[in-house]
XYZ file of C-alpha atoms in Angstrom:
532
model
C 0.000 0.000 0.000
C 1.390 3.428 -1.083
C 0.075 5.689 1.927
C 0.218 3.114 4.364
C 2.076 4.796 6.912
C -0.360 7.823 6.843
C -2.924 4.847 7.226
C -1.424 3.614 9.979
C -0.645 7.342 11.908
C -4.837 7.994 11.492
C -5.381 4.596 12.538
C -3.841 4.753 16.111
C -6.113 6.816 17.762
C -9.001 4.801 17.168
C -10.887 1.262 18.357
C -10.094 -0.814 15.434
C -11.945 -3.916 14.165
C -9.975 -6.243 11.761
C -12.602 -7.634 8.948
C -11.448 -11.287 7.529
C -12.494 -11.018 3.671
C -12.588 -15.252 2.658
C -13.963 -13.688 -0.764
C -17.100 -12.621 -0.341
C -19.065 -9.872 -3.081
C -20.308 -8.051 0.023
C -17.892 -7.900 2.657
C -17.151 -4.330 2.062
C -20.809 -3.671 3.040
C -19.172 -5.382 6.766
C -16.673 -2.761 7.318
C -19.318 0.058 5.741
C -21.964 -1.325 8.457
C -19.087 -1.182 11.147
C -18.003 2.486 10.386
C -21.551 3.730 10.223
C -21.677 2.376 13.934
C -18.624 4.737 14.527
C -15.698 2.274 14.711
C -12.858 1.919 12.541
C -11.962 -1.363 10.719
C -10.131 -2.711 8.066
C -10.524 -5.194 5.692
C -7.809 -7.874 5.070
C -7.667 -10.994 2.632
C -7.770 -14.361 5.408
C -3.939 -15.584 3.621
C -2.456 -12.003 5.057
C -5.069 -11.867 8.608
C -2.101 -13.500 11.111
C 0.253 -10.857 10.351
C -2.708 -7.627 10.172
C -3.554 -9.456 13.820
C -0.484 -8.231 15.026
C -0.112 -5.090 13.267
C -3.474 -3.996 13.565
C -3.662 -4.527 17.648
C -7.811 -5.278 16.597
C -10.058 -5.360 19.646
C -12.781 -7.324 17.830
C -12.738 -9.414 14.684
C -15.380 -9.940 11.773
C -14.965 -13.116 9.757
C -16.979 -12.848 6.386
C -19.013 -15.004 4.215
C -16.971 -16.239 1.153
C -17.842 -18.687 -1.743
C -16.324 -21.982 -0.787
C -17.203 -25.129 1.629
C -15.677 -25.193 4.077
C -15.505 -29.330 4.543
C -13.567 -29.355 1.462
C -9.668 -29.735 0.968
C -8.108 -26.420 0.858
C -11.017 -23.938 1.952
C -10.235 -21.002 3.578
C -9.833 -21.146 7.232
C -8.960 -17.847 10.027
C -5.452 -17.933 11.538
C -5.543 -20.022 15.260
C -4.261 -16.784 16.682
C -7.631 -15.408 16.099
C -9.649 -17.110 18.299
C -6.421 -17.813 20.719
C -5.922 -14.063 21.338
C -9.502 -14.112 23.647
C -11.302 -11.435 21.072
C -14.843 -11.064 20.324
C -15.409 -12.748 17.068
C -18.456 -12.774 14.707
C -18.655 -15.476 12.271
C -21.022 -14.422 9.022
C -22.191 -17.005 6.917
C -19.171 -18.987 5.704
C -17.273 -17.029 8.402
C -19.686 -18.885 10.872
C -19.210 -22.332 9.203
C -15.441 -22.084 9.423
C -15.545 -20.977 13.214
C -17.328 -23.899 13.734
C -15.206 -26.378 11.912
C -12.147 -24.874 13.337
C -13.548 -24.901 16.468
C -14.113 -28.822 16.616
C -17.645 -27.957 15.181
C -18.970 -30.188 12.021
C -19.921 -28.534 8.784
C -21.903 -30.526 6.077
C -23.729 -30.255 2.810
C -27.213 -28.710 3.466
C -30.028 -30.714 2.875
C -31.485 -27.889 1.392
C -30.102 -24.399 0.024
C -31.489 -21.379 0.868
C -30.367 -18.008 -1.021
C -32.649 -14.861 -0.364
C -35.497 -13.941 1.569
C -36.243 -16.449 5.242
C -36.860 -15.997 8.338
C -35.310 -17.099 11.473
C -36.670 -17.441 15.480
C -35.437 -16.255 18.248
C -34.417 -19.471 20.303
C -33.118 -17.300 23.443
C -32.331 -13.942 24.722
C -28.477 -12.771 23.845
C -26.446 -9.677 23.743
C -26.173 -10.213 19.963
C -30.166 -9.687 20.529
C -30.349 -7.020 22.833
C -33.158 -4.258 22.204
C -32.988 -5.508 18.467
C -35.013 -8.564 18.777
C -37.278 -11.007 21.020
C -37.270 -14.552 22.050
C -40.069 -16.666 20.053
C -40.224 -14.240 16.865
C -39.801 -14.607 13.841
C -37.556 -11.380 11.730
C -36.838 -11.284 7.785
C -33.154 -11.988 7.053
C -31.173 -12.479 4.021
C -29.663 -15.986 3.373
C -27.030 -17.556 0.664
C -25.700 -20.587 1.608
C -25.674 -24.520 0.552
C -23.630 -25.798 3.459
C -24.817 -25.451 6.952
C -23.517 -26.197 10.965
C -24.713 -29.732 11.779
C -22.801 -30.256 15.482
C -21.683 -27.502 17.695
C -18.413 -27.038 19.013
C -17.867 -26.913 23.005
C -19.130 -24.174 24.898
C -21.674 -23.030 21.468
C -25.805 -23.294 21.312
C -27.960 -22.587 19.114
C -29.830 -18.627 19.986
C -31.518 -18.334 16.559
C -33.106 -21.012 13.411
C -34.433 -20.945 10.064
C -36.688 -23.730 8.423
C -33.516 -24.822 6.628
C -30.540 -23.858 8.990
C -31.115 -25.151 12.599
C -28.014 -23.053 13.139
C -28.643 -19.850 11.755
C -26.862 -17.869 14.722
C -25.151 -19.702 17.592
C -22.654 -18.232 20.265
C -20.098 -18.888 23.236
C -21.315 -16.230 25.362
C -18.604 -16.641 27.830
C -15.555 -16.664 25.133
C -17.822 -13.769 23.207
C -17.976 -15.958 19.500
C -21.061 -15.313 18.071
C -21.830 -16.963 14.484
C -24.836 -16.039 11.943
C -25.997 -18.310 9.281
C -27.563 -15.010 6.975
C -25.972 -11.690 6.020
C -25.937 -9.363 8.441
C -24.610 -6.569 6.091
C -27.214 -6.335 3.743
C -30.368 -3.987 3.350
C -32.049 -7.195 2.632
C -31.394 -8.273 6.611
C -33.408 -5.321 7.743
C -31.974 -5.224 11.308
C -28.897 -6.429 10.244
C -27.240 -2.884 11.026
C -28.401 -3.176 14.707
C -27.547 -6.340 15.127
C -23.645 -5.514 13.957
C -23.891 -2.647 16.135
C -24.487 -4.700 19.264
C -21.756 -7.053 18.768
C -19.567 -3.846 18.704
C -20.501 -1.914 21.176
C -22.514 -4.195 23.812
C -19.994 -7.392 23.004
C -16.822 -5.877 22.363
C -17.128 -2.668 23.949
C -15.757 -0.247 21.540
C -16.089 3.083 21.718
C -18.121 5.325 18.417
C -14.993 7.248 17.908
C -14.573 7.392 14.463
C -16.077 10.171 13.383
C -15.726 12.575 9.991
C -14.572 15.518 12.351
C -11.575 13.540 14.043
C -10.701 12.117 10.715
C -10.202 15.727 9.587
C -8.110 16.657 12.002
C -5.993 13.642 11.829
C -5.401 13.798 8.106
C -4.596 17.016 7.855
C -1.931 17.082 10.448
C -0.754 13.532 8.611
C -0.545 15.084 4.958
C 1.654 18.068 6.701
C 3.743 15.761 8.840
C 4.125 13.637 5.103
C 4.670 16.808 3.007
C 6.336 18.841 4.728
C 6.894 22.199 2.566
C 7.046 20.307 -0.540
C 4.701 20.826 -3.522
C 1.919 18.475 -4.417
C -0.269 18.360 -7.847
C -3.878 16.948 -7.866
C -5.183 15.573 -11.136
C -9.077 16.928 -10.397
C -11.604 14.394 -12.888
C -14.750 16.628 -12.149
C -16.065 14.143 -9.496
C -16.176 14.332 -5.392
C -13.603 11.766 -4.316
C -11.240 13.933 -6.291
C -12.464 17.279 -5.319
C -12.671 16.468 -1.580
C -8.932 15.049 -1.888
C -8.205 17.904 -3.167
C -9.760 20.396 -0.245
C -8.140 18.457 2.318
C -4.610 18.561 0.819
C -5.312 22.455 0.960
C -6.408 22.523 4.367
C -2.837 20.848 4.847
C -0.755 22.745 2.868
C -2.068 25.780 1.355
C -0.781 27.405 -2.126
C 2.175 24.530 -2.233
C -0.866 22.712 -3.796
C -1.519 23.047 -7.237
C -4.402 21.684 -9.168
C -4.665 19.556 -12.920
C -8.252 19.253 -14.526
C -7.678 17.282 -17.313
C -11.276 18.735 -19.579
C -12.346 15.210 -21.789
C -15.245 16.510 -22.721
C -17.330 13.605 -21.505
C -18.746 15.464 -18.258
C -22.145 16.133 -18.142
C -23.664 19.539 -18.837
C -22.172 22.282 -16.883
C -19.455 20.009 -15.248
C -16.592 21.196 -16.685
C -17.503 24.802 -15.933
C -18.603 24.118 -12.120
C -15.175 22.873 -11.218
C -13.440 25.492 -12.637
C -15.847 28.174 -11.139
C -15.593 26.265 -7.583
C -11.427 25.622 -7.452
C -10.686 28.896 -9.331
C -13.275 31.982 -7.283
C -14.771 30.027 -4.106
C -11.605 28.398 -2.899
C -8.923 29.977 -4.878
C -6.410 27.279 -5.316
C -3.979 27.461 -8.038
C -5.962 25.011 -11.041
C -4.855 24.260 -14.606
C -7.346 23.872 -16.661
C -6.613 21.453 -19.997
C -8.691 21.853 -22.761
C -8.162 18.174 -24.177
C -11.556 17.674 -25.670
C -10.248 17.333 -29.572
C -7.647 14.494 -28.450
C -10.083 12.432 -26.632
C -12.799 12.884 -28.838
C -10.277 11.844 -31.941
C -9.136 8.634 -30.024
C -12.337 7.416 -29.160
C -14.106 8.364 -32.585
C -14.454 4.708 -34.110
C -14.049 2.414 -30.597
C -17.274 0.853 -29.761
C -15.906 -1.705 -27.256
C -17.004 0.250 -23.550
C -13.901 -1.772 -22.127
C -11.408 -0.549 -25.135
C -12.759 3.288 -24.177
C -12.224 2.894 -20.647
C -9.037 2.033 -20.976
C -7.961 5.004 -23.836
C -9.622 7.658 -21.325
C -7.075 6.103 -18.825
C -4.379 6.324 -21.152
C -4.994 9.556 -22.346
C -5.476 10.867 -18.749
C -2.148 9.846 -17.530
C -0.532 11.326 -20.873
C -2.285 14.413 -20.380
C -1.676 14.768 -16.514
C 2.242 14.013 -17.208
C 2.770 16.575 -20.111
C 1.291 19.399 -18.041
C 3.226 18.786 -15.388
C 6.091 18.936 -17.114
C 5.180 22.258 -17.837
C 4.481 23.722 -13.738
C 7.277 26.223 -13.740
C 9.112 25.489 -10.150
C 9.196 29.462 -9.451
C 11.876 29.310 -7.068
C 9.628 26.609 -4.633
C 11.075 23.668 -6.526
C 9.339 21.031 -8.393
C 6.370 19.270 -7.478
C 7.074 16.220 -5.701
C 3.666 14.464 -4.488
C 1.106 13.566 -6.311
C -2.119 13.456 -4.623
C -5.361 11.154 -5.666
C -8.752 10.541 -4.582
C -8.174 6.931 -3.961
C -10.853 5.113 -1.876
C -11.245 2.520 0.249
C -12.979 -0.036 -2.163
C -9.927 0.438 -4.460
C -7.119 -0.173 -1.682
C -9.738 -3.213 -0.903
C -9.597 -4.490 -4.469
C -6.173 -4.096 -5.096
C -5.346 -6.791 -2.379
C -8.394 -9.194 -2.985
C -7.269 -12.212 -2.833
C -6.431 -14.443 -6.104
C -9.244 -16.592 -7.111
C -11.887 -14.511 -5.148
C -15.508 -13.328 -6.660
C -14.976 -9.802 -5.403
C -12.958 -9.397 -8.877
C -11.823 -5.560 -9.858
C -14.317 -3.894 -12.273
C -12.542 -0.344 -12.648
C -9.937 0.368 -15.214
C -9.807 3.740 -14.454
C -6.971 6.498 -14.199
C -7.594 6.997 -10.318
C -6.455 3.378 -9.214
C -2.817 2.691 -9.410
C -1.168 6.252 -9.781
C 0.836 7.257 -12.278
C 3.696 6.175 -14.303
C 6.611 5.478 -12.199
C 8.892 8.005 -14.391
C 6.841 11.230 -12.900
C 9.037 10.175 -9.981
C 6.023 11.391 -7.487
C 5.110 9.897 -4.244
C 1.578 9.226 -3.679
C -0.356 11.387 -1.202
C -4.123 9.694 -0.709
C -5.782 10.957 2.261
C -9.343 9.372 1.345
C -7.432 6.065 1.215
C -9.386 4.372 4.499
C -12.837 5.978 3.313
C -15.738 4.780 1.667
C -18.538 6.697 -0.468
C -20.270 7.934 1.759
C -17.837 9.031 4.504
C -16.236 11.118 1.722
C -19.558 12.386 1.131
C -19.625 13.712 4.658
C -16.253 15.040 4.850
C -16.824 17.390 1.414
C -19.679 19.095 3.691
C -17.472 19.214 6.546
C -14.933 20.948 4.040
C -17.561 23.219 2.654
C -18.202 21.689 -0.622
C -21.627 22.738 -2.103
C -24.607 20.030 -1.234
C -25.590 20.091 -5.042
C -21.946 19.063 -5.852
C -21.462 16.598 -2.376
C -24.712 14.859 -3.272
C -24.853 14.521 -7.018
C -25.299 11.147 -8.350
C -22.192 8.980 -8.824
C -20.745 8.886 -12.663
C -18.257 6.470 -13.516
C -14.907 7.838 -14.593
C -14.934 7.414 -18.277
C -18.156 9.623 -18.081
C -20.718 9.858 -21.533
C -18.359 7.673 -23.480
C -19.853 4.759 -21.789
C -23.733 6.384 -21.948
C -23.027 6.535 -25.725
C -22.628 3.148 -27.263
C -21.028 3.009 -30.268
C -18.077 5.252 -31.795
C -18.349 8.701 -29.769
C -19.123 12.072 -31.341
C -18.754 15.633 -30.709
C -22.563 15.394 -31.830
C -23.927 12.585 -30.195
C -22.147 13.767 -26.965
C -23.857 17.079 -27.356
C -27.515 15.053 -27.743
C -26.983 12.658 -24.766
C -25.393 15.675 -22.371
C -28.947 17.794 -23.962
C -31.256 14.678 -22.999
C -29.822 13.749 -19.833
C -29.565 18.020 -18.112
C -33.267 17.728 -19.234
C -34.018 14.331 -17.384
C -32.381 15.124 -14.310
C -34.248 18.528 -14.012
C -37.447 16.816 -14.355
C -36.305 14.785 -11.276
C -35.349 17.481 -9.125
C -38.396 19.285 -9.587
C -40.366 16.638 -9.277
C -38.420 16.116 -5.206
C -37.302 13.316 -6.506
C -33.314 13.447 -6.815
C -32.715 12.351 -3.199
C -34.507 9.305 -3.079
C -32.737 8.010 -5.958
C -29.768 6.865 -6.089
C -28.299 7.317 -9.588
C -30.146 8.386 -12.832
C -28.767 9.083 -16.325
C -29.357 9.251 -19.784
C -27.924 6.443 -22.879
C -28.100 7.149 -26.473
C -29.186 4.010 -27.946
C -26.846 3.148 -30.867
C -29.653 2.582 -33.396
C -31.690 4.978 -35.285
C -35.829 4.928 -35.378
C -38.379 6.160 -37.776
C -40.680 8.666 -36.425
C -42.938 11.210 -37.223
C -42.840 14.611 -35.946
C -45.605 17.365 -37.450
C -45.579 16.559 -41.101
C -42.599 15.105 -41.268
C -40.326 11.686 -41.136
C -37.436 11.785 -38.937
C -34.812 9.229 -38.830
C -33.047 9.668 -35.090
C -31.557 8.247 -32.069
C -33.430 6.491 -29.505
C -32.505 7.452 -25.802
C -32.847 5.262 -22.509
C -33.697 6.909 -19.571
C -32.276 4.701 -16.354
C -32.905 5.571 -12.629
C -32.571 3.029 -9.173
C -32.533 2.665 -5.987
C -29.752 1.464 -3.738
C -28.775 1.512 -0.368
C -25.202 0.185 -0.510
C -24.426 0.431 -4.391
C -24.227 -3.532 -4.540
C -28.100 -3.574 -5.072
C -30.235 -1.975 -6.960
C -33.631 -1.847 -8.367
C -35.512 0.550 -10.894
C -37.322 3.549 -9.772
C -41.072 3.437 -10.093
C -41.695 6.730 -11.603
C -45.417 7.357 -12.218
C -46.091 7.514 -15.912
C -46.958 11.039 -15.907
C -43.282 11.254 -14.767
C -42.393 9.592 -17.860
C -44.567 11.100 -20.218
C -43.640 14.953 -18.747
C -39.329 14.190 -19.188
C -40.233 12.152 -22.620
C -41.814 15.059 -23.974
C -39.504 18.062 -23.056
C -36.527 15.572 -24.195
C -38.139 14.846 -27.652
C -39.546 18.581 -27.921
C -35.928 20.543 -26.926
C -33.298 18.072 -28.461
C -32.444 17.582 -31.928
C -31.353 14.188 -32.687
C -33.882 12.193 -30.301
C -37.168 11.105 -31.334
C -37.840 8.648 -29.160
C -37.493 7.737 -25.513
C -37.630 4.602 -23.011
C -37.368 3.450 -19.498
C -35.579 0.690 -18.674
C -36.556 -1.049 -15.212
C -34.007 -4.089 -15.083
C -32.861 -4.440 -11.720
C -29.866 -5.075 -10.132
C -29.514 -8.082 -7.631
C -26.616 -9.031 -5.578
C -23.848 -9.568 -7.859
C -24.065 -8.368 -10.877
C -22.499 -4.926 -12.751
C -24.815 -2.425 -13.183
C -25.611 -1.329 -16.711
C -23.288 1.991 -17.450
């Protein structure tokens, strides 16, 4: 890891929770659940969890779920020192099933599997419980699983059971090991949140220190102790993880910060412009503003592949970055020698997943994995141990507009992926035109808070239509809006179809080049990509 001494400095000061990833899609949704209960955690593959035991100094551990059985030769199993080292540990799903096994428990081949909705019972009152649920009733919880518990080691019972797992939550209450047959991270376990929050605070008694505010203090006094009075560039992509990277860099160092926004010309409407406006007047730090529209747009002219255009944009973004600065004059305060990135948590995550895992990296993106090692920078990431929606909190902390801190998230490569096909300055002009109008139907409709992403895609085919007297021959646009709680779920919006009719109308009425318009309501279950 890069940073991983300014990790390490913010880390100290807080409770920490060490998260056991054995491969699992969800287990960032773990340490997400355990920092919205105000403790800090990380995540670690199982192969490297003896040695982040030590480092780490954990007061609790979190064992997740993970795709393999565990009664087969060469599953994944937690180090010894785990449960040797007398800390309260919570077993989910396969993290349960390996507890057991390990713990001279007996694992088996379910009789039956059960993956989504159940319901388990309340067999006793526990801690695990407490103030969440009741003995004798019955709560929704989320289940994916084949295998299932069939003996109990020493010292275990049974405190909860579904029709198909008799041992859908068991626990030591004297050693403090507490194992759960469903997801407990998951919107879809409804009290799942609660129930996480128990172990933590009413188990393991950890303290709700980890808080946005601290975190700001602590990073900027580690990105001065790091820095020093050297010069750092920021390569600003017109998104928040970038632009709140950038804010607290300034906080740190003032003026010795200079800004990069590399212009593509694949922001939506108005992007480009806000950035500039917002780092230039409102916060006056030092930006350079590159006008590289023509050389994207050239590059990406004929390349329909979405995965070939990712990876140009990431190309051309380094290449860009590099040759301006090359051009930062030092001015008697010497060369830049930082570089500083808006690097999260889910990339730091992915980046150390461990071979052969589900949780496989999806991002080719000019954010993850710096720049090239000739720039002879060192890496300054302060959002490094954050996820989404902590950075979300610490850009209105920093004073980042809440039109700006809240927008919807866009992927990096931006319209080139909402325009299938070869990319135009002309069809770019359409989409951006199409989806401005279909996001200002939302919002003043009250409706851009309770969704969690919407945008615009310019269909690549071409329908006949006829508008007053005559034929037109023009693109067809998809409107697409979900839900989500966590971003690993989603499902499509239910707009009333006055909704629909209102944005279809203004969209086919005020932009040239569209002449017809649908909504698509596929959903997103656990697992898959969504559609960008």
């Amino acid at each position: 890891m890069a940073d991983a001494a300014l990790d390490r400095e913010i880390a100290e000061h807080h409770d920490k929770v060490l998260v056991v990833d054995f491969g699992s899609q969800v287990t960032q949704l773990i340490a997400r659940r355990v920092r919205e209960a105000g403790v800090y955690c990380e995540i670690v593959p199982f192969h490297s969890a003896a040695e982040a035991l030590d480092s780490l100094n954990p007061k609790a551990v979190i064992l997740s779920g993970g795709p393999a059985s565990v009664h087969e030769d060469g599953a994944p199993r937690a180090p010894d020192a785990v449960f040797a080292a007398g800390l309260p540990v919570l077993g989910i799903c396969y993290g349960e099933q390996a507890m057991a096994a390990q713990l001279g428990g007996t694992v088996v081949p379910g009789d039956a599997r059960e993956f989504g909705r159940a319901e388990v019972e309340v067999l006793t009152e526990s801690p695990l419980f407490g103030g969440v649920w009741e003995k004798g009733k019955r709560y929704p919880v989320w289940m994916s699983h084949g295998d299932a518990v069939s003996e109990l080691p020493a010292g275990f019972a049974r405190i909860a059971a579904s029709e198909n797992a008799p041992m859908a939550a068991i626990a030591d209450e004297v050693r403090k090991l507490y194992g759960v047959q469903f997801h407990l991270e998951v919107a879809h376990t409804p009290d799942g949140a609660r129930l996480i929050a128990n172990f933590l605070h009413e188990i393991a008694r950890l303290g709700r220190d980890w808080t946005m505010g601290a975190f700001r203090q602590e990073a900027v006094a580690a990105i001065r102790h790091k820095v020093g009075s050297a010069r750092v560039l920021c390569g600003l992509s017109g998104g928040v993880d970038s632009a709140v990277a950038a804010l607290l860099i300034h906080e740190a160092i003032g003026d010795n910060l200079t800004c990069v926004f590399v212009d593509h010309g694949l922001l939506r409407q108005g992007e480009a412009e806000e950035i500039v406006s917002l780092f230039r007047s409102h916060y006056n730090i030092p930006l350079v503003h590159v006008e590289a529209q023509d050389v994207f747009l050239a590059a990406l002219a004929d390349v329909s592949d979405p995965e070939a255009k990712r990876k140009i944009i990431g190309r051309l973004f380094i290449e860009t970055f590099e040759a301006e600065a090359r051009k930062i004059a030092p001015d008697g305060r010497g060369a830049p020698e930082f570089l500083g990135q808006g690097t999260l948590y889910p990339d730091v995550i992915e980046s150390v997943s461990f071979s052969g895992g589900p949780s496989v990296t999806i991002k080719s993106h000019h954010n993850v994995g710096g720049l090239p090692e000739r720039m002879n920078l060192k890496l300054v990431e302060p959002l490094r141990e954050l996820f989404k929606d902590e950075v979300r909190a610490l850009g209105r902390a920093l004073g980042l507009p809440e039109a700006f801190v809240g927008r919807h998230p866009f992927p990096g490569p931006g319209l080139a992926i909402r325009c299938p096909g070869g990319i135009t300055r002309e069809k770019l002009d359409i989409l951006r035109k199409a989806d401005a109008i279909y996001l200002d139907e939302i919002r003043k409709a009250g409706l851009y808070d309770a969704i969690w992403q919407a945008f615009a895609v310019l269909l690549p085919v071409q329908t006949v239509g006829v508008m007053g007297d005559g034929r037109t021959y023009d693109f067809a646009c998809a409107l697409r809006a979900v839900t989500s709680v966590d971003g690993m779920t989603a499902d499509f919006f239910p707009f009333d179809m006055n909704f629909l009719g209102r944005a279809a109308t203004r969209i086919i009425n005020e932009v040239r080049g569209i002449n017809r318009v649908v909504y698509d309501v596929t959903s997103k279950p656990p697992g898959t990509i969504e559609w960008e």
